[in-house]
């Protein structure tokens, strides 16, 4: 047993320094590093796009894309009528293909059947115009970005499409899906929910009694679900309870958080990639059980 | 303004990446000294590398990149240890590391190993990774006097003489 303090530490240091990482483990580490970089780029890109949406609205840059390749002709009659007077038509308004760049943009439009001038269809027309304008702005912005990227050397793939989801007697939701791939994939969804009884667009707040803290109630339930999923499945991870980077943590939904109402009448909260979880988790949805919000709903 | 923010972020990212690629074995060794399991230690370093790059934007000062990454790695190690505690994994699942060298003193190794986590971390960061006490305080998120107490306590346990020169290095 050495008496001298220094050689005790030298001894322990030799023992400490024995292990080293295997080559495969180092390669895997490098892969995770690359993944982290990709996720960051996708998130930063999304933030920049948000900025551009606001800028576009302020400068009123109006892009008029001709509806020349409209495929609406195909039997308007075959398109289901929602709530008695809404129809969602789609048309392919931008298509492009070369060795490195591929785009297929199918834009939805909400049309209101010409009916009597009852107030519901009047409101419906206003709602449709508003939503259609927003959708055009979003898709125009994506197309502009796509065109700008063509000058670069990478490859890219833009796909925009839509779906009518969750149709009930009371609501329907139009989902706009924007998917962009260029090295890594990135999806961004937008949801528009319309109340078929009033013809108006529904915001989350509209479903709840005045003054109720619906955001907190819903967010608490989401956090419960997140924790449960993470406990049950190693592969699942959300930005929650992270002590080192609390600024990333999910805190509360906002008035603008995406949602729709499913066929069971339940509220489903939707987050885009990178909003509440690392990008590899993709877009995530949480169905809020009716009991949770029963006493604060209108 | 916009471009220079991006350039700054890229710079930070590069420095963090270089740091990780240079020091990964240090992190691995630190992890091994706590989890005693190669696969877990590798996971820790890989996860830590991912987090370091992912959050490189929040590195405030490029000069502190090394300590900053160490901190992330130590947190990852502690997170893994906590998980084990919760799962109440038996000690039998993780046999003690084999003593290969007949010059290795098992009692000493055990003494270091069984210290409270932060005491052990202080000894290792100070004498095996050659960091200053200020750096160690930042990495462990404790104040300097706490770190000093841990150092004294740890050395005492290892039956070392308090080496004036060693302590002045803080």
mmCIF file with all atom_site columns, N, CA, C and O in Angstrom, chain A residues 208-246:
data_model
loop_
_atom_site.group_PDB
_atom_site.id
_atom_site.type_symbol
_atom_site.label_atom_id
_atom_site.label_alt_id
_atom_site.label_comp_id
_atom_site.label_asym_id
_atom_site.label_entity_id
_atom_site.label_seq_id
_atom_site.pdbx_PDB_ins_code
_atom_site.Cartn_x
_atom_site.Cartn_y
_atom_site.Cartn_z
_atom_site.occupancy
_atom_site.B_iso_or_equiv
_atom_site.pdbx_formal_charge
_atom_site.auth_seq_id
_atom_site.auth_comp_id
_atom_site.auth_asym_id
_atom_site.auth_atom_id
_atom_site.pdbx_PDB_model_num
ATOM 1   N N  . UNK A 1 208 ? -64.883 26.658 -25.751 1.00 0.00 ? 208 UNK A N  1
ATOM 2   C CA . UNK A 1 208 ? -64.902 26.654 -24.287 1.00 0.00 ? 208 UNK A CA 1
ATOM 3   C C  . UNK A 1 208 ? -65.636 27.837 -23.699 1.00 0.00 ? 208 UNK A C  1
ATOM 4   O O  . UNK A 1 208 ? -65.752 28.884 -24.319 1.00 0.00 ? 208 UNK A O  1
ATOM 5   N N  . UNK A 1 209 ? -66.090 27.642 -22.477 1.00 0.00 ? 209 UNK A N  1
ATOM 6   C CA . UNK A 1 209 ? -66.793 28.721 -21.774 1.00 0.00 ? 209 UNK A CA 1
ATOM 7   C C  . UNK A 1 209 ? -65.841 29.895 -21.577 1.00 0.00 ? 209 UNK A C  1
ATOM 8   O O  . UNK A 1 209 ? -64.642 29.718 -21.406 1.00 0.00 ? 209 UNK A O  1
ATOM 9   N N  . UNK A 1 210 ? -66.421 31.093 -21.571 1.00 0.00 ? 210 UNK A N  1
ATOM 10  C CA . UNK A 1 210 ? -65.601 32.286 -21.349 1.00 0.00 ? 210 UNK A CA 1
ATOM 11  C C  . UNK A 1 210 ? -64.903 32.209 -20.012 1.00 0.00 ? 210 UNK A C  1
ATOM 12  O O  . UNK A 1 210 ? -65.479 31.827 -19.005 1.00 0.00 ? 210 UNK A O  1
ATOM 13  N N  . UNK A 1 211 ? -63.659 32.631 -20.002 1.00 0.00 ? 211 UNK A N  1
ATOM 14  C CA . UNK A 1 211 ? -62.915 32.687 -18.746 1.00 0.00 ? 211 UNK A CA 1
ATOM 15  C C  . UNK A 1 211 ? -62.373 31.350 -18.269 1.00 0.00 ? 211 UNK A C  1
ATOM 16  O O  . UNK A 1 211 ? -61.669 31.300 -17.271 1.00 0.00 ? 211 UNK A O  1
ATOM 17  N N  . UNK A 1 212 ? -62.684 30.276 -18.977 1.00 0.00 ? 212 UNK A N  1
ATOM 18  C CA . UNK A 1 212 ? -62.149 28.992 -18.512 1.00 0.00 ? 212 UNK A CA 1
ATOM 19  C C  . UNK A 1 212 ? -60.700 28.866 -18.966 1.00 0.00 ? 212 UNK A C  1
ATOM 20  O O  . UNK A 1 212 ? -60.333 29.365 -20.020 1.00 0.00 ? 212 UNK A O  1
ATOM 21  N N  . UNK A 1 213 ? -59.891 28.208 -18.146 1.00 0.00 ? 213 UNK A N  1
ATOM 22  C CA . UNK A 1 213 ? -58.475 28.113 -18.489 1.00 0.00 ? 213 UNK A CA 1
ATOM 23  C C  . UNK A 1 213 ? -58.214 26.872 -19.340 1.00 0.00 ? 213 UNK A C  1
ATOM 24  O O  . UNK A 1 213 ? -57.484 25.958 -18.948 1.00 0.00 ? 213 UNK A O  1
ATOM 25  N N  . UNK A 1 214 ? -58.829 26.881 -20.527 1.00 0.00 ? 214 UNK A N  1
ATOM 26  C CA . UNK A 1 214 ? -58.779 25.668 -21.354 1.00 0.00 ? 214 UNK A CA 1
ATOM 27  C C  . UNK A 1 214 ? -57.361 25.310 -21.772 1.00 0.00 ? 214 UNK A C  1
ATOM 28  O O  . UNK A 1 214 ? -57.021 24.136 -21.901 1.00 0.00 ? 214 UNK A O  1
ATOM 29  N N  . UNK A 1 215 ? -56.511 26.317 -21.937 1.00 0.00 ? 215 UNK A N  1
ATOM 30  C CA . UNK A 1 215 ? -55.150 26.021 -22.385 1.00 0.00 ? 215 UNK A CA 1
ATOM 31  C C  . UNK A 1 215 ? -54.402 25.217 -21.329 1.00 0.00 ? 215 UNK A C  1
ATOM 32  O O  . UNK A 1 215 ? -53.698 24.264 -21.633 1.00 0.00 ? 215 UNK A O  1
ATOM 33  N N  . UNK A 1 216 ? -54.583 25.612 -20.079 1.00 0.00 ? 216 UNK A N  1
ATOM 34  C CA . UNK A 1 216 ? -53.897 24.917 -18.992 1.00 0.00 ? 216 UNK A CA 1
ATOM 35  C C  . UNK A 1 216 ? -54.428 23.494 -18.853 1.00 0.00 ? 216 UNK A C  1
ATOM 36  O O  . UNK A 1 216 ? -53.675 22.547 -18.739 1.00 0.00 ? 216 UNK A O  1
ATOM 37  N N  . UNK A 1 217 ? -55.763 23.362 -18.896 1.00 0.00 ? 217 UNK A N  1
ATOM 38  C CA . UNK A 1 217 ? -56.366 22.035 -18.720 1.00 0.00 ? 217 UNK A CA 1
ATOM 39  C C  . UNK A 1 217 ? -55.879 21.081 -19.806 1.00 0.00 ? 217 UNK A C  1
ATOM 40  O O  . UNK A 1 217 ? -55.464 19.956 -19.537 1.00 0.00 ? 217 UNK A O  1
ATOM 41  N N  . UNK A 1 218 ? -55.926 21.565 -21.041 1.00 0.00 ? 218 UNK A N  1
ATOM 42  C CA . UNK A 1 218 ? -55.506 20.719 -22.158 1.00 0.00 ? 218 UNK A CA 1
ATOM 43  C C  . UNK A 1 218 ? -54.005 20.421 -22.069 1.00 0.00 ? 218 UNK A C  1
ATOM 44  O O  . UNK A 1 218 ? -53.578 19.285 -22.257 1.00 0.00 ? 218 UNK A O  1
ATOM 45  N N  . UNK A 1 219 ? -53.207 21.446 -21.775 1.00 0.00 ? 219 UNK A N  1
ATOM 46  C CA . UNK A 1 219 ? -51.757 21.241 -21.721 1.00 0.00 ? 219 UNK A CA 1
ATOM 47  C C  . UNK A 1 219 ? -51.380 20.256 -20.633 1.00 0.00 ? 219 UNK A C  1
ATOM 48  O O  . UNK A 1 219 ? -50.491 19.423 -20.825 1.00 0.00 ? 219 UNK A O  1
ATOM 49  N N  . UNK A 1 220 ? -52.049 20.328 -19.489 1.00 0.00 ? 220 UNK A N  1
ATOM 50  C CA . UNK A 1 220 ? -51.742 19.378 -18.412 1.00 0.00 ? 220 UNK A CA 1
ATOM 51  C C  . UNK A 1 220 ? -52.023 17.955 -18.864 1.00 0.00 ? 220 UNK A C  1
ATOM 52  O O  . UNK A 1 220 ? -51.253 17.036 -18.588 1.00 0.00 ? 220 UNK A O  1
ATOM 53  N N  . UNK A 1 221 ? -53.124 17.788 -19.599 1.00 0.00 ? 221 UNK A N  1
ATOM 54  C CA . UNK A 1 221 ? -53.442 16.441 -20.074 1.00 0.00 ? 221 UNK A CA 1
ATOM 55  C C  . UNK A 1 221 ? -52.409 15.960 -21.086 1.00 0.00 ? 221 UNK A C  1
ATOM 56  O O  . UNK A 1 221 ? -51.993 14.806 -21.083 1.00 0.00 ? 221 UNK A O  1
ATOM 57  N N  . UNK A 1 222 ? -51.981 16.873 -21.949 1.00 0.00 ? 222 UNK A N  1
ATOM 58  C CA . UNK A 1 222 ? -50.963 16.509 -22.934 1.00 0.00 ? 222 UNK A CA 1
ATOM 59  C C  . UNK A 1 222 ? -49.686 16.074 -22.226 1.00 0.00 ? 222 UNK A C  1
ATOM 60  O O  . UNK A 1 222 ? -49.054 15.076 -22.602 1.00 0.00 ? 222 UNK A O  1
ATOM 61  N N  . UNK A 1 223 ? -49.293 16.799 -21.201 1.00 0.00 ? 223 UNK A N  1
ATOM 62  C CA . UNK A 1 223 ? -48.063 16.448 -20.478 1.00 0.00 ? 223 UNK A CA 1
ATOM 63  C C  . UNK A 1 223 ? -48.188 15.067 -19.845 1.00 0.00 ? 223 UNK A C  1
ATOM 64  O O  . UNK A 1 223 ? -47.246 14.279 -19.862 1.00 0.00 ? 223 UNK A O  1
ATOM 65  N N  . UNK A 1 224 ? -49.371 14.771 -19.316 1.00 0.00 ? 224 UNK A N  1
ATOM 66  C CA . UNK A 1 224 ? -49.598 13.440 -18.757 1.00 0.00 ? 224 UNK A CA 1
ATOM 67  C C  . UNK A 1 224 ? -49.378 12.385 -19.818 1.00 0.00 ? 224 UNK A C  1
ATOM 68  O O  . UNK A 1 224 ? -48.711 11.378 -19.593 1.00 0.00 ? 224 UNK A O  1
ATOM 69  N N  . UNK A 1 225 ? -49.957 12.622 -20.998 1.00 0.00 ? 225 UNK A N  1
ATOM 70  C CA . UNK A 1 225 ? -49.829 11.656 -22.075 1.00 0.00 ? 225 UNK A CA 1
ATOM 71  C C  . UNK A 1 225 ? -48.375 11.517 -22.506 1.00 0.00 ? 225 UNK A C  1
ATOM 72  O O  . UNK A 1 225 ? -47.885 10.422 -22.774 1.00 0.00 ? 225 UNK A O  1
ATOM 73  N N  . UNK A 1 226 ? -47.677 12.627 -22.558 1.00 0.00 ? 226 UNK A N  1
ATOM 74  C CA . UNK A 1 226 ? -46.263 12.590 -22.948 1.00 0.00 ? 226 UNK A CA 1
ATOM 75  C C  . UNK A 1 226 ? -45.468 11.736 -21.971 1.00 0.00 ? 226 UNK A C  1
ATOM 76  O O  . UNK A 1 226 ? -44.681 10.876 -22.372 1.00 0.00 ? 226 UNK A O  1
ATOM 77  N N  . UNK A 1 227 ? -45.690 11.964 -20.694 1.00 0.00 ? 227 UNK A N  1
ATOM 78  C CA . UNK A 1 227 ? -44.926 11.231 -19.683 1.00 0.00 ? 227 UNK A CA 1
ATOM 79  C C  . UNK A 1 227 ? -45.221 9.747  -19.770 1.00 0.00 ? 227 UNK A C  1
ATOM 80  O O  . UNK A 1 227 ? -44.334 8.920  -19.662 1.00 0.00 ? 227 UNK A O  1
ATOM 81  N N  . UNK A 1 228 ? -46.502 9.447  -19.977 1.00 0.00 ? 228 UNK A N  1
ATOM 82  C CA . UNK A 1 228 ? -46.897 8.040  -20.062 1.00 0.00 ? 228 UNK A CA 1
ATOM 83  C C  . UNK A 1 228 ? -46.204 7.387  -21.252 1.00 0.00 ? 228 UNK A C  1
ATOM 84  O O  . UNK A 1 228 ? -45.626 6.311  -21.138 1.00 0.00 ? 228 UNK A O  1
ATOM 85  N N  . UNK A 1 229 ? -46.242 8.042  -22.394 1.00 0.00 ? 229 UNK A N  1
ATOM 86  C CA . UNK A 1 229 ? -45.623 7.473  -23.591 1.00 0.00 ? 229 UNK A CA 1
ATOM 87  C C  . UNK A 1 229 ? -44.128 7.281  -23.397 1.00 0.00 ? 229 UNK A C  1
ATOM 88  O O  . UNK A 1 229 ? -43.572 6.264  -23.793 1.00 0.00 ? 229 UNK A O  1
ATOM 89  N N  . UNK A 1 230 ? -43.472 8.257  -22.788 1.00 0.00 ? 230 UNK A N  1
ATOM 90  C CA . UNK A 1 230 ? -42.025 8.147  -22.612 1.00 0.00 ? 230 UNK A CA 1
ATOM 91  C C  . UNK A 1 230 ? -41.683 7.023  -21.642 1.00 0.00 ? 230 UNK A C  1
ATOM 92  O O  . UNK A 1 230 ? -40.689 6.322  -21.822 1.00 0.00 ? 230 UNK A O  1
ATOM 93  N N  . UNK A 1 231 ? -42.525 6.847  -20.640 1.00 0.00 ? 231 UNK A N  1
ATOM 94  C CA . UNK A 1 231 ? -42.266 5.773  -19.674 1.00 0.00 ? 231 UNK A CA 1
ATOM 95  C C  . UNK A 1 231 ? -42.440 4.408  -20.322 1.00 0.00 ? 231 UNK A C  1
ATOM 96  O O  . UNK A 1 231 ? -41.716 3.468  -20.012 1.00 0.00 ? 231 UNK A O  1
ATOM 97  N N  . UNK A 1 232 ? -43.415 4.327  -21.260 1.00 0.00 ? 232 UNK A N  1
ATOM 98  C CA . UNK A 1 232 ? -43.703 3.012  -21.842 1.00 0.00 ? 232 UNK A CA 1
ATOM 99  C C  . UNK A 1 232 ? -42.803 2.665  -23.008 1.00 0.00 ? 232 UNK A C  1
ATOM 100 O O  . UNK A 1 232 ? -42.677 1.510  -23.371 1.00 0.00 ? 232 UNK A O  1
ATOM 101 N N  . UNK A 1 233 ? -42.185 3.672  -23.599 1.00 0.00 ? 233 UNK A N  1
ATOM 102 C CA . UNK A 1 233 ? -41.455 3.402  -24.825 1.00 0.00 ? 233 UNK A CA 1
ATOM 103 C C  . UNK A 1 233 ? -40.168 4.205  -24.873 1.00 0.00 ? 233 UNK A C  1
ATOM 104 O O  . UNK A 1 233 ? -40.195 5.423  -24.928 1.00 0.00 ? 233 UNK A O  1
ATOM 105 N N  . UNK A 1 234 ? -39.029 3.492  -24.868 1.00 0.00 ? 234 UNK A N  1
ATOM 106 C CA . UNK A 1 234 ? -37.717 4.152  -24.868 1.00 0.00 ? 234 UNK A CA 1
ATOM 107 C C  . UNK A 1 234 ? -37.508 5.041  -26.077 1.00 0.00 ? 234 UNK A C  1
ATOM 108 O O  . UNK A 1 234 ? -36.816 6.035  -26.013 1.00 0.00 ? 234 UNK A O  1
ATOM 109 N N  . UNK A 1 235 ? -38.097 4.650  -27.182 1.00 0.00 ? 235 UNK A N  1
ATOM 110 C CA . UNK A 1 235 ? -37.842 5.385  -28.416 1.00 0.00 ? 235 UNK A CA 1
ATOM 111 C C  . UNK A 1 235 ? -38.570 6.712  -28.504 1.00 0.00 ? 235 UNK A C  1
ATOM 112 O O  . UNK A 1 235 ? -38.269 7.550  -29.332 1.00 0.00 ? 235 UNK A O  1
ATOM 113 N N  . UNK A 1 236 ? -39.545 6.897  -27.597 1.00 0.00 ? 236 UNK A N  1
ATOM 114 C CA . UNK A 1 236 ? -40.341 8.123  -27.651 1.00 0.00 ? 236 UNK A CA 1
ATOM 115 C C  . UNK A 1 236 ? -39.691 9.197  -26.794 1.00 0.00 ? 236 UNK A C  1
ATOM 116 O O  . UNK A 1 236 ? -39.302 8.934  -25.663 1.00 0.00 ? 236 UNK A O  1
ATOM 117 N N  . UNK A 1 237 ? -39.595 10.396 -27.329 1.00 0.00 ? 237 UNK A N  1
ATOM 118 C CA . UNK A 1 237 ? -39.121 11.465 -26.459 1.00 0.00 ? 237 UNK A CA 1
ATOM 119 C C  . UNK A 1 237 ? -39.785 12.783 -26.789 1.00 0.00 ? 237 UNK A C  1
ATOM 120 O O  . UNK A 1 237 ? -40.039 13.101 -27.951 1.00 0.00 ? 237 UNK A O  1
ATOM 121 N N  . UNK A 1 238 ? -40.122 13.517 -25.760 1.00 0.00 ? 238 UNK A N  1
ATOM 122 C CA . UNK A 1 238 ? -40.730 14.829 -25.892 1.00 0.00 ? 238 UNK A CA 1
ATOM 123 C C  . UNK A 1 238 ? -39.888 15.830 -25.123 1.00 0.00 ? 238 UNK A C  1
ATOM 124 O O  . UNK A 1 238 ? -39.182 15.484 -24.192 1.00 0.00 ? 238 UNK A O  1
ATOM 125 N N  . UNK A 1 239 ? -40.037 17.069 -25.529 1.00 0.00 ? 239 UNK A N  1
ATOM 126 C CA . UNK A 1 239 ? -39.342 18.111 -24.771 1.00 0.00 ? 239 UNK A CA 1
ATOM 127 C C  . UNK A 1 239 ? -40.172 18.474 -23.569 1.00 0.00 ? 239 UNK A C  1
ATOM 128 O O  . UNK A 1 239 ? -41.022 19.349 -23.605 1.00 0.00 ? 239 UNK A O  1
ATOM 129 N N  . UNK A 1 240 ? -39.865 17.750 -22.504 1.00 0.00 ? 240 UNK A N  1
ATOM 130 C CA . UNK A 1 240 ? -40.617 17.922 -21.263 1.00 0.00 ? 240 UNK A CA 1
ATOM 131 C C  . UNK A 1 240 ? -39.706 17.534 -20.117 1.00 0.00 ? 240 UNK A C  1
ATOM 132 O O  . UNK A 1 240 ? -38.948 16.588 -20.231 1.00 0.00 ? 240 UNK A O  1
ATOM 133 N N  . UNK A 1 241 ? -39.757 18.278 -19.023 1.00 0.00 ? 241 UNK A N  1
ATOM 134 C CA . UNK A 1 241 ? -38.946 17.929 -17.850 1.00 0.00 ? 241 UNK A CA 1
ATOM 135 C C  . UNK A 1 241 ? -37.461 17.935 -18.155 1.00 0.00 ? 241 UNK A C  1
ATOM 136 O O  . UNK A 1 241 ? -36.693 17.280 -17.458 1.00 0.00 ? 241 UNK A O  1
ATOM 137 N N  . UNK A 1 242 ? -37.047 18.674 -19.166 1.00 0.00 ? 242 UNK A N  1
ATOM 138 C CA . UNK A 1 242 ? -35.623 18.717 -19.467 1.00 0.00 ? 242 UNK A CA 1
ATOM 139 C C  . UNK A 1 242 ? -34.997 19.819 -18.633 1.00 0.00 ? 242 UNK A C  1
ATOM 140 O O  . UNK A 1 242 ? -35.301 20.995 -18.819 1.00 0.00 ? 242 UNK A O  1
ATOM 141 N N  . UNK A 1 243 ? -34.119 19.433 -17.697 1.00 0.00 ? 243 UNK A N  1
ATOM 142 C CA . UNK A 1 243 ? -33.611 20.435 -16.755 1.00 0.00 ? 243 UNK A CA 1
ATOM 143 C C  . UNK A 1 243 ? -32.510 21.297 -17.333 1.00 0.00 ? 243 UNK A C  1
ATOM 144 O O  . UNK A 1 243 ? -32.346 22.440 -16.944 1.00 0.00 ? 243 UNK A O  1
ATOM 145 N N  . UNK A 1 244 ? -31.739 20.717 -18.270 1.00 0.00 ? 244 UNK A N  1
ATOM 146 C CA . UNK A 1 244 ? -30.628 21.535 -18.773 1.00 0.00 ? 244 UNK A CA 1
ATOM 147 C C  . UNK A 1 244 ? -31.107 22.586 -19.740 1.00 0.00 ? 244 UNK A C  1
ATOM 148 O O  . UNK A 1 244 ? -30.513 23.642 -19.854 1.00 0.00 ? 244 UNK A O  1
ATOM 149 N N  . UNK A 1 245 ? -32.118 22.271 -20.512 1.00 0.00 ? 245 UNK A N  1
ATOM 150 C CA . UNK A 1 245 ? -32.572 23.209 -21.535 1.00 0.00 ? 245 UNK A CA 1
ATOM 151 C C  . UNK A 1 245 ? -34.054 23.485 -21.351 1.00 0.00 ? 245 UNK A C  1
ATOM 152 O O  . UNK A 1 245 ? -34.860 23.150 -22.203 1.00 0.00 ? 245 UNK A O  1
ATOM 153 N N  . UNK A 1 246 ? -34.383 24.099 -20.223 1.00 0.00 ? 246 UNK A N  1
ATOM 154 C CA . UNK A 1 246 ? -35.802 24.321 -19.932 1.00 0.00 ? 246 UNK A CA 1
ATOM 155 C C  . UNK A 1 246 ? -36.498 25.163 -20.982 1.00 0.00 ? 246 UNK A C  1
ATOM 156 O O  . UNK A 1 246 ? -37.712 25.082 -21.135 1.00 0.00 ? 246 UNK A O  1
#
